[in-house]
Coordinates of C-alpha atoms in Angstrom, one line a residue:
X238 CA 0.0 0.0 0.0
X239 CA 1.5 3.3 -1.1
X240 CA -0.2 5.8 1.2
X241 CA -2.0 6.0 4.5
X242 CA -5.8 5.8 4.0
X243 CA -7.8 8.4 5.9
X244 CA -11.2 7.9 7.5
X245 CA -13.1 10.3 5.2
X246 CA -12.0 8.2 2.2
X247 CA -13.2 5.0 3.9
X248 CA -16.6 6.7 4.8
X249 CA -17.0 7.8 1.1
X250 CA -16.2 4.2 0.0
X251 CA -18.8 2.7 2.4
X252 CA -21.5 5.2 1.5
X253 CA -21.1 4.7 -2.2
X254 CA -21.1 0.9 -1.7
X255 CA -24.3 1.1 0.4
X256 CA -26.1 3.4 -2.0
X257 CA -24.8 1.9 -5.2
X258 CA -24.8 5.4 -6.6
X259 CA -22.2 8.2 -6.5
X260 CA -24.9 10.9 -6.7
X261 CA -26.9 9.7 -3.7
X262 CA -23.7 9.1 -1.7
X263 CA -22.5 12.7 -2.5
X264 CA -25.8 14.0 -1.2
X265 CA -25.5 12.1 2.1
X266 CA -21.9 13.1 2.6
X267 CA -22.6 16.7 1.6
X268 CA -19.9 16.6 -1.1
X269 CA -19.9 17.1 -4.8
X270 CA -20.0 14.0 -7.1
X271 CA -16.4 14.7 -8.5
X272 CA -15.1 14.9 -4.9
X273 CA -16.6 11.5 -4.1
X274 CA -15.3 10.0 -7.3
X275 CA -11.9 11.3 -6.6
X276 CA -11.9 9.6 -3.2
X277 CA -12.9 6.3 -4.8
X278 CA -10.1 6.6 -7.4
X279 CA -7.6 7.5 -4.7
X280 CA -8.6 4.5 -2.6
X281 CA -8.2 2.2 -5.6
X282 CA -4.8 3.6 -6.3
X283 CA -3.6 3.4 -2.7
X284 CA -4.7 -0.3 -2.4
X285 CA -3.8 -1.3 -6.0
X286 CA -7.1 -3.0 -6.4
X287 CA -10.2 -2.6 -8.6
X288 CA -12.9 -2.0 -6.0
X289 CA -16.0 -1.2 -8.1
X290 CA -17.4 -1.4 -11.6
X291 CA -20.0 0.6 -13.3
X292 CA -23.4 -0.8 -14.1
X293 CA -26.5 0.7 -15.8
X294 CA -27.9 1.5 -12.4
X295 CA -24.8 2.9 -10.8
X296 CA -21.8 1.0 -9.1
X297 CA -21.4 -2.5 -7.9
X298 CA -18.5 -3.7 -5.8
X299 CA -16.0 -6.2 -7.1
X300 CA -15.1 -9.3 -5.1
X301 CA -12.1 -7.4 -3.7
X302 CA -14.3 -4.4 -3.0
X303 CA -16.7 -6.5 -1.0
X304 CA -13.9 -7.8 1.2
X305 CA -12.5 -4.3 1.8
X306 CA -16.1 -3.0 2.5
X307 CA -16.4 -5.4 5.5
X308 CA -13.0 -4.3 6.8
X309 CA -13.8 -0.6 6.3
X310 CA -17.0 -1.0 8.3
X311 CA -15.1 -2.7 11.1
X312 CA -12.5 0.1 11.1
X313 CA -15.1 2.9 11.3
X314 CA -17.2 0.9 13.8
X315 CA -14.1 0.5 16.0
X316 CA -13.4 4.2 15.7
X317 CA -17.0 5.1 16.6
X318 CA -16.9 2.8 19.6
X319 CA -13.6 4.4 20.7
X320 CA -15.3 7.8 20.6
X321 CA -18.3 6.6 22.5
X322 CA -16.2 5.0 25.2
X323 CA -14.3 8.3 25.6
X324 CA -17.5 10.2 25.9
X325 CA -18.9 7.9 28.5
X326 CA -15.6 8.1 30.5
X327 CA -15.9 11.9 30.6
X328 CA -19.6 11.7 31.4
X329 CA -20.3 14.5 28.9
X330 CA -22.6 14.0 25.9
X331 CA -22.1 16.7 23.3
X332 CA -22.5 17.1 19.6
X333 CA -25.9 17.3 17.8
X334 CA -29.0 15.1 17.8
X335 CA -31.3 15.5 14.8
X336 CA -34.9 14.5 15.8
X337 CA -37.7 13.8 13.4
X338 CA -41.1 14.7 14.9
X339 CA -44.7 13.9 13.7
X340 CA -48.2 15.2 14.5
X341 CA -48.5 17.6 17.5
X342 CA -45.9 18.0 20.3
X343 CA -48.2 17.1 23.2
X344 CA -49.3 13.8 21.7
X345 CA -45.7 12.6 21.3
X346 CA -44.7 14.1 24.6
X347 CA -42.0 16.1 22.9
X348 CA -41.7 18.8 25.6
X349 CA -41.1 16.3 28.4
X350 CA -38.6 14.4 26.2
X351 CA -36.6 17.5 25.3
X352 CA -36.7 18.8 28.9
X353 CA -35.2 15.6 30.3
X354 CA -32.7 15.4 27.4
X355 CA -31.4 18.9 28.2
X356 CA -31.1 18.0 31.9
X357 CA -29.2 14.9 31.1
X358 CA -26.9 16.3 28.4
X359 CA -26.8 20.2 28.5
X360 CA -24.0 20.2 25.9
X361 CA -26.1 18.2 23.4
X362 CA -27.7 20.4 20.7
X363 CA -31.0 19.2 19.3
X364 CA -32.4 20.0 15.8
X365 CA -36.1 19.3 15.2
X366 CA -37.4 18.4 11.8
X367 CA -41.2 18.0 11.5
X368 CA -42.8 15.8 8.8
X369 CA -45.1 12.9 8.0
X370 CA -43.9 9.6 9.5
X371 CA -42.9 8.1 6.1
X372 CA -40.7 11.2 5.5
X373 CA -39.1 10.9 8.9
X374 CA -38.3 7.2 8.2
X375 CA -36.7 7.9 4.8
X376 CA -34.6 10.8 6.3
X377 CA -33.3 8.4 9.0
X378 CA -32.4 5.8 6.3
X379 CA -30.6 8.6 4.4
X380 CA -28.9 9.6 7.7
X381 CA -30.3 13.1 7.5
X382 CA -31.9 12.4 11.0
X383 CA -30.5 10.5 14.0
X384 CA -33.8 9.4 15.6
X385 CA -37.5 10.0 15.0
X386 CA -41.1 9.2 15.7
X387 CA -43.0 6.9 13.4
X388 CA -46.7 6.2 13.1
X389 CA -47.1 2.5 12.1
X390 CA -46.1 -1.0 12.9
X391 CA -42.7 -2.6 12.3
X392 CA -44.1 -4.2 9.1
X393 CA -44.9 -0.7 7.9
X394 CA -41.2 0.2 8.0
X395 CA -40.5 -2.2 5.0
X396 CA -43.8 -1.1 3.3
X397 CA -42.8 2.6 3.3
X398 CA -39.1 2.3 2.5
X399 CA -38.9 -1.1 0.8
X400 CA -37.3 -4.1 2.5
X401 CA -34.1 -3.8 0.3
X402 CA -33.5 -0.2 1.4
X403 CA -33.9 -1.2 5.1
X404 CA -31.6 -4.2 4.8
X405 CA -29.0 -2.1 3.0
X406 CA -28.8 0.2 6.0
X407 CA -28.6 -2.7 8.4
X408 CA -32.1 -2.5 9.7
X409 CA -34.2 -0.1 11.8
X410 CA -34.4 -0.2 15.6
X411 CA -38.1 0.0 16.4
X412 CA -39.7 0.6 19.9
X413 CA -43.4 0.9 20.2
X414 CA -44.4 3.8 22.6
X415 CA -48.2 3.5 22.5
X416 CA -51.2 2.4 20.6
X417 CA -54.2 4.5 19.7
X418 CA -57.1 4.6 17.3
X419 CA -58.1 6.6 14.3
X420 CA -61.8 7.5 13.6
X421 CA -63.5 8.7 10.5
X422 CA -64.7 12.4 10.8
X423 CA -67.5 13.8 8.6
X424 CA -68.8 17.3 8.3
X425 CA -71.6 18.5 10.6
X426 CA -75.1 17.4 9.8
X427 CA -73.8 14.4 7.8
X428 CA -75.2 11.9 10.3
X429 CA -77.9 10.6 8.0
X430 CA -75.5 10.5 5.0
X431 CA -72.9 8.2 6.7
X432 CA -75.1 6.2 9.1
X433 CA -74.8 2.5 8.6
X434 CA -72.4 2.7 5.6
X435 CA -69.8 0.1 5.0
X436 CA -66.3 0.8 3.6
X437 CA -67.5 0.5 -0.1
X438 CA -70.1 3.2 0.4
X439 CA -67.9 5.4 2.5
X440 CA -65.1 5.2 0.0
X441 CA -67.4 6.7 -2.7
X442 CA -68.1 9.8 -0.6
X443 CA -65.7 12.8 -0.9
X444 CA -62.5 12.4 1.1
X445 CA -59.6 14.7 2.0
X446 CA -56.7 12.6 0.8
X447 CA -53.2 12.4 2.1
X448 CA -49.7 11.8 0.6
X449 CA -48.4 8.2 0.4
X450 CA -45.9 9.0 3.2
X451 CA -48.7 9.6 5.7
X452 CA -50.1 7.0 8.1
X453 CA -53.6 7.9 7.0
X454 CA -52.8 6.7 3.5
X455 CA -51.4 3.4 4.8
X456 CA -54.3 2.7 7.1
X457 CA -56.9 3.3 4.5
X458 CA -55.0 1.4 1.8
X459 CA -54.8 -1.6 4.2
X460 CA -58.6 -1.7 4.4
X461 CA -59.6 -0.7 0.9
X462 CA -57.1 -2.5 -1.3
X463 CA -58.2 -6.0 -0.4
X464 CA -61.8 -5.0 -1.2
X465 CA -60.7 -3.6 -4.6
X466 CA -62.0 -0.2 -3.6
X467 CA -60.4 3.2 -4.3
X468 CA -60.9 6.2 -2.0
X469 CA -62.7 9.2 -3.7
X470 CA -60.2 12.0 -2.9
X471 CA -61.4 15.4 -3.9
X472 CA -58.5 17.3 -2.4
X473 CA -55.1 16.6 -0.8
X474 CA -53.7 17.8 2.6
X475 CA -50.6 16.9 4.5
X476 CA -51.3 18.6 7.8
X477 CA -53.9 17.5 10.4
X478 CA -55.1 21.0 11.1
X479 CA -55.7 21.6 7.4
X480 CA -57.6 18.4 7.1
X481 CA -59.8 19.3 10.1
X482 CA -60.5 22.8 8.6
X483 CA -61.6 21.2 5.3
X484 CA -64.0 18.8 7.2
X485 CA -65.4 21.7 9.1
X486 CA -66.0 23.5 5.8
X487 CA -68.0 20.5 4.5
X488 CA -65.5 19.3 1.9
X489 CA -65.5 15.6 2.9
X490 CA -64.3 12.9 5.3
X491 CA -60.9 12.4 6.9
X492 CA -59.2 10.2 9.4
X493 CA -58.5 11.7 12.8
X494 CA -57.0 10.5 16.0
X495 CA -59.8 9.5 18.4
X496 CA -59.0 12.2 21.0
X497 CA -59.1 14.9 18.3
X498 CA -62.2 13.5 16.7
X499 CA -64.0 13.6 20.1
X500 CA -62.9 17.2 20.6
X501 CA -64.1 18.2 17.1
X502 CA -67.4 16.5 17.7
X503 CA -67.9 18.5 20.9
X504 CA -66.5 21.8 19.8
X505 CA -67.6 22.0 16.1
X506 CA -70.4 19.4 15.8
X507 CA -68.4 17.2 13.4
X508 CA -69.7 13.6 13.0
X509 CA -67.8 10.5 14.0
X510 CA -68.7 7.6 11.7
X511 CA -69.7 4.8 14.0
X512 CA -68.4 1.2 13.8
X513 CA -65.2 2.1 11.9
X514 CA -62.0 2.3 14.0
X515 CA -58.4 1.8 12.8
X516 CA -55.7 0.8 15.2
X517 CA -52.3 2.5 15.0
X518 CA -49.0 2.7 16.8
X519 CA -46.6 5.4 17.7
X520 CA -42.9 4.3 17.8
X521 CA -39.4 5.5 18.3
X522 CA -37.0 4.6 15.5
X523 CA -33.3 4.9 14.6
X524 CA -30.9 3.0 12.4
X525 CA -30.1 -0.4 14.1
X526 CA -26.3 0.0 13.5
X527 CA -26.4 3.4 15.3
X528 CA -28.2 2.2 18.4
X529 CA -25.1 2.1 20.5
X530 CA -24.0 5.7 19.6
X531 CA -23.9 7.8 22.8
X532 CA -26.5 10.4 21.7
X533 CA -28.9 7.8 20.2
X534 CA -28.6 5.5 23.2
X535 CA -29.2 8.4 25.6
X536 CA -32.2 9.5 23.6
X537 CA -33.7 6.0 23.6
X538 CA -33.3 5.6 27.4
X539 CA -34.9 9.0 28.0
X540 CA -37.7 8.2 25.6
X541 CA -38.5 4.9 27.3
X542 CA -38.6 6.7 30.7
X543 CA -40.9 9.4 29.3
X544 CA -43.3 6.7 28.1
X545 CA -42.9 4.5 31.3
X546 CA -41.4 1.6 29.2
X547 CA -38.7 -0.7 30.5
X548 CA -35.5 0.1 28.7

C-alpha cells in the first residue's frame, strides 16, 4: 500500500457501496460528485485494487471491493466505539442530535422528552425536523436524521421504505411507545349521510386525501385495497389542522386520532362515523447499527422513561 488511508475516504467508499450510486452518496456526505469519485479513485490507487465497476444503475463492488467493504465498516465501527467510550468516561454527551417529529408535540410528549434530554446532556444540541412519519423514516435511512417518531407497525417500515433499502442500511431499531385509534370524521349534519355505511359506500363519498408518506394513506389502503376499492379523494392535505379545517368546511371525510375526533365532535359538531375504527402505533426509531452511539442510546433511554417503558 502506497499511502495511508484516511477515515473520510473510507466513509466515502462505504457510503457509495451502500447506496450503489455516487450521486446519492454525495448528497448524504454533503460533497460534490467529483469529490466522491476522486476519493474512490484514490482508494483504488492506494490499495492497488479494482474496488468497483459501473453498471447501468450505478456502481457494484468487485469481489475485492466487498472484502474491503467489510474491513472498512469494522475500522469505522471501532473508531466510533472508541469515541463513544471516551465520551462515557468523561460523562459529557455533546454534539448534535437530529430528531424527526410527527403530529403535535403534546401527543408525542416532545416537551417532556426535550426537557429531560437537556437536563441529562446540557452540551447536546438538538435539531427538530417535522414531517409525515414516512418522510421521517426515509430521512433516518438517508442519515439526515438520527432518531425519530414513526406512526405505524414494524411491518410498515418495510412497506414505506422497501425491504431492500432497510436491509442495505442494516435494519431499523423500532420501539413501540403507545397504541391508539383513528376514527372517520364527517362534516356537521352528515349523520344521515354516513349512518350504517360500509367501507365501499364510505369510499365513494368525498374524502380529504393524504400523501403516500402519511399514516392515513397506509391505514386506508390496508382496508380498501383487499376490497378492490379506491378512495374518492377530492383534495389533498398533509397537515392534520388543514384536514380538520376542510372537514369543518363541509368538503368531505378524513381520518383523525380519536382524541381529536371527540374534541371536534364536541367543539364543532363534526360527525364521528360509528363502527369504523383503525388501530395505529406510535414508535421511536433509529438505524439499528447506530443504536449504540452515545447520543442515540441516551435519547432512547430517556424516551423509554418518558413513556414508562422498560428500557
